[in-house]
Amino acid sequence: MDGITRIESVIYYDVWLDATLFPFPKMKVKVNERSSDFLAVTNLHRRNGIARVTEYTSGIGESAEAALRDLLERFVADGRKHRPTAGYTEEDFEWSDYEDF
């Protein structure tokens, strides 16, 4: 198509989080269809508890649902593994830029 360089298939999900684990009620997930699979990413990212650098989690699958499940399982497992003794605060996370979602 003249003037168009690429069209991407994207699916968005609102994901409600467990309030006993995360300090936010909801995050967004974006799933992109790629040439041979699907990639899922969140708009909420955990900061490393020591270095305070942002750590990103993604999921991959043969379908959008598989990529979403892979991402959410990794996100929750990572959250449980690195949860501070006193629990997370908002400062332990970083949001993606609004225009990315």
mmCIF file of C-alpha atoms in Angstrom:
data_model
loop_
_atom_site.group_PDB
_atom_site.id
_atom_site.type_symbol
_atom_site.label_atom_id
_atom_site.label_comp_id
_atom_site.label_asym_id
_atom_site.label_seq_id
_atom_site.Cartn_x
_atom_site.Cartn_y
_atom_site.Cartn_z
ATOM 1 C CA MET A 1 0.000 0.000 0.000
ATOM 2 C CA ASP A 2 1.434 3.340 -0.999
ATOM 3 C CA GLY A 3 2.782 5.280 1.991
ATOM 4 C CA ILE A 4 2.477 2.321 4.395
ATOM 5 C CA THR A 5 5.601 0.410 5.357
ATOM 6 C CA ARG A 6 4.133 -2.145 7.758
ATOM 7 C CA ILE A 7 0.916 -3.256 9.431
ATOM 8 C CA GLU A 8 1.146 -5.215 12.674
ATOM 9 C CA SER A 9 -1.459 -7.413 14.304
ATOM 10 C CA VAL A 10 -1.655 -6.455 17.998
ATOM 11 C CA ILE A 11 -3.922 -7.715 20.790
ATOM 12 C CA TYR A 12 -4.309 -5.874 24.121
ATOM 13 C CA TYR A 13 -5.371 -7.353 27.456
ATOM 14 C CA ASP A 14 -6.207 -5.756 30.806
ATOM 15 C CA VAL A 15 -4.817 -8.040 33.516
ATOM 16 C CA TRP A 16 -5.977 -7.699 37.123
ATOM 17 C CA LEU A 17 -3.218 -8.450 39.630
ATOM 18 C CA ASP A 18 -3.275 -10.146 43.035
ATOM 19 C CA ALA A 19 -3.311 -7.302 45.580
ATOM 20 C CA THR A 20 -1.438 -9.439 48.120
ATOM 21 C CA LEU A 21 1.529 -9.654 45.746
ATOM 22 C CA PHE A 22 1.567 -6.475 43.646
ATOM 23 C CA PRO A 23 0.962 -2.832 44.664
ATOM 24 C CA PHE A 24 -1.141 -2.098 41.559
ATOM 25 C CA PRO A 25 -4.581 -3.480 40.719
ATOM 26 C CA LYS A 26 -4.093 -3.748 36.958
ATOM 27 C CA MET A 27 -1.561 -3.802 34.139
ATOM 28 C CA LYS A 28 -1.829 -4.014 30.377
ATOM 29 C CA VAL A 29 -0.400 -6.725 28.147
ATOM 30 C CA LYS A 30 0.314 -6.272 24.463
ATOM 31 C CA VAL A 31 0.699 -9.319 22.210
ATOM 32 C CA ASN A 32 2.339 -8.834 18.817
ATOM 33 C CA GLU A 33 2.096 -11.360 16.018
ATOM 34 C CA ARG A 34 5.547 -11.969 14.551
ATOM 35 C CA SER A 35 6.581 -13.950 11.489
ATOM 36 C CA SER A 36 6.568 -17.356 13.216
ATOM 37 C CA ASP A 37 5.226 -16.767 16.741
ATOM 38 C CA PHE A 38 3.678 -14.277 19.165
ATOM 39 C CA LEU A 39 5.417 -11.991 21.671
ATOM 40 C CA ALA A 40 3.677 -10.707 24.824
ATOM 41 C CA VAL A 41 4.951 -7.767 26.910
ATOM 42 C CA THR A 42 3.594 -5.839 29.902
ATOM 43 C CA ASN A 43 3.391 -2.137 30.592
ATOM 44 C CA LEU A 44 4.569 -2.775 34.183
ATOM 45 C CA HIS A 45 8.182 -3.710 34.929
ATOM 46 C CA ARG A 46 9.914 -4.673 38.178
ATOM 47 C CA ARG A 47 12.994 -2.808 39.329
ATOM 48 C CA ASN A 48 15.892 -4.864 40.632
ATOM 49 C CA GLY A 49 15.921 -4.648 44.436
ATOM 50 C CA ILE A 50 19.673 -3.961 44.648
ATOM 51 C CA ALA A 51 20.773 -2.103 41.523
ATOM 52 C CA ARG A 52 17.296 -0.561 40.955
ATOM 53 C CA VAL A 53 17.569 -1.157 37.205
ATOM 54 C CA THR A 54 14.394 -2.081 35.364
ATOM 55 C CA GLU A 55 13.965 -5.759 34.532
ATOM 56 C CA TYR A 56 11.620 -6.674 31.707
ATOM 57 C CA THR A 57 9.553 -9.833 31.332
ATOM 58 C CA SER A 58 8.122 -11.196 28.092
ATOM 59 C CA GLY A 59 6.349 -14.302 26.873
ATOM 60 C CA ILE A 60 6.531 -16.208 23.608
ATOM 61 C CA GLY A 61 4.107 -18.715 22.141
ATOM 62 C CA GLU A 62 2.695 -20.263 18.992
ATOM 63 C CA SER A 63 -0.590 -18.410 19.618
ATOM 64 C CA ALA A 64 -1.542 -15.133 21.274
ATOM 65 C CA GLU A 65 -3.056 -17.052 24.187
ATOM 66 C CA ALA A 66 0.100 -19.158 24.631
ATOM 67 C CA ALA A 67 2.305 -16.048 24.638
ATOM 68 C CA LEU A 68 -0.019 -14.374 27.163
ATOM 69 C CA ARG A 69 0.061 -17.423 29.457
ATOM 70 C CA ASP A 70 3.870 -17.689 29.156
ATOM 71 C CA LEU A 71 4.260 -14.016 30.056
ATOM 72 C CA LEU A 72 1.869 -14.095 33.019
ATOM 73 C CA GLU A 73 3.423 -17.243 34.481
ATOM 74 C CA ARG A 74 6.882 -15.664 34.217
ATOM 75 C CA PHE A 75 5.690 -12.310 35.595
ATOM 76 C CA VAL A 76 4.066 -13.835 38.682
ATOM 77 C CA ALA A 77 6.948 -16.272 39.314
ATOM 78 C CA ASP A 78 9.440 -13.399 39.051
ATOM 79 C CA GLY A 79 7.303 -11.285 41.367
ATOM 80 C CA ARG A 80 7.192 -14.030 43.985
ATOM 81 C CA LYS A 81 10.902 -14.819 43.689
ATOM 82 C CA HIS A 82 12.071 -11.225 44.167
ATOM 83 C CA ARG A 83 9.386 -9.965 46.566
ATOM 84 C CA PRO A 84 10.906 -7.967 49.429
ATOM 85 C CA THR A 85 10.163 -9.213 52.942
ATOM 86 C CA ALA A 86 7.935 -6.203 53.615
ATOM 87 C CA GLY A 87 6.231 -6.539 50.216
ATOM 88 C CA TYR A 88 6.452 -4.416 47.096
ATOM 89 C CA THR A 89 5.846 -0.683 46.943
ATOM 90 C CA GLU A 90 5.078 1.426 43.875
ATOM 91 C CA GLU A 91 8.756 2.452 43.744
ATOM 92 C CA ASP A 92 9.690 -1.176 42.997
ATOM 93 C CA PHE A 93 8.088 -0.889 39.548
ATOM 94 C CA GLU A 94 8.283 1.229 36.430
ATOM 95 C CA TRP A 95 5.575 1.850 33.833
ATOM 96 C CA SER A 96 6.111 1.770 30.079
ATOM 97 C CA ASP A 97 5.636 5.028 28.241
ATOM 98 C CA TYR A 98 1.957 5.684 27.565
ATOM 99 C CA GLU A 99 2.468 5.781 23.788
ATOM 100 C CA ASP A 100 3.907 2.237 23.864
ATOM 101 C CA PHE A 101 0.495 0.928 24.892
#
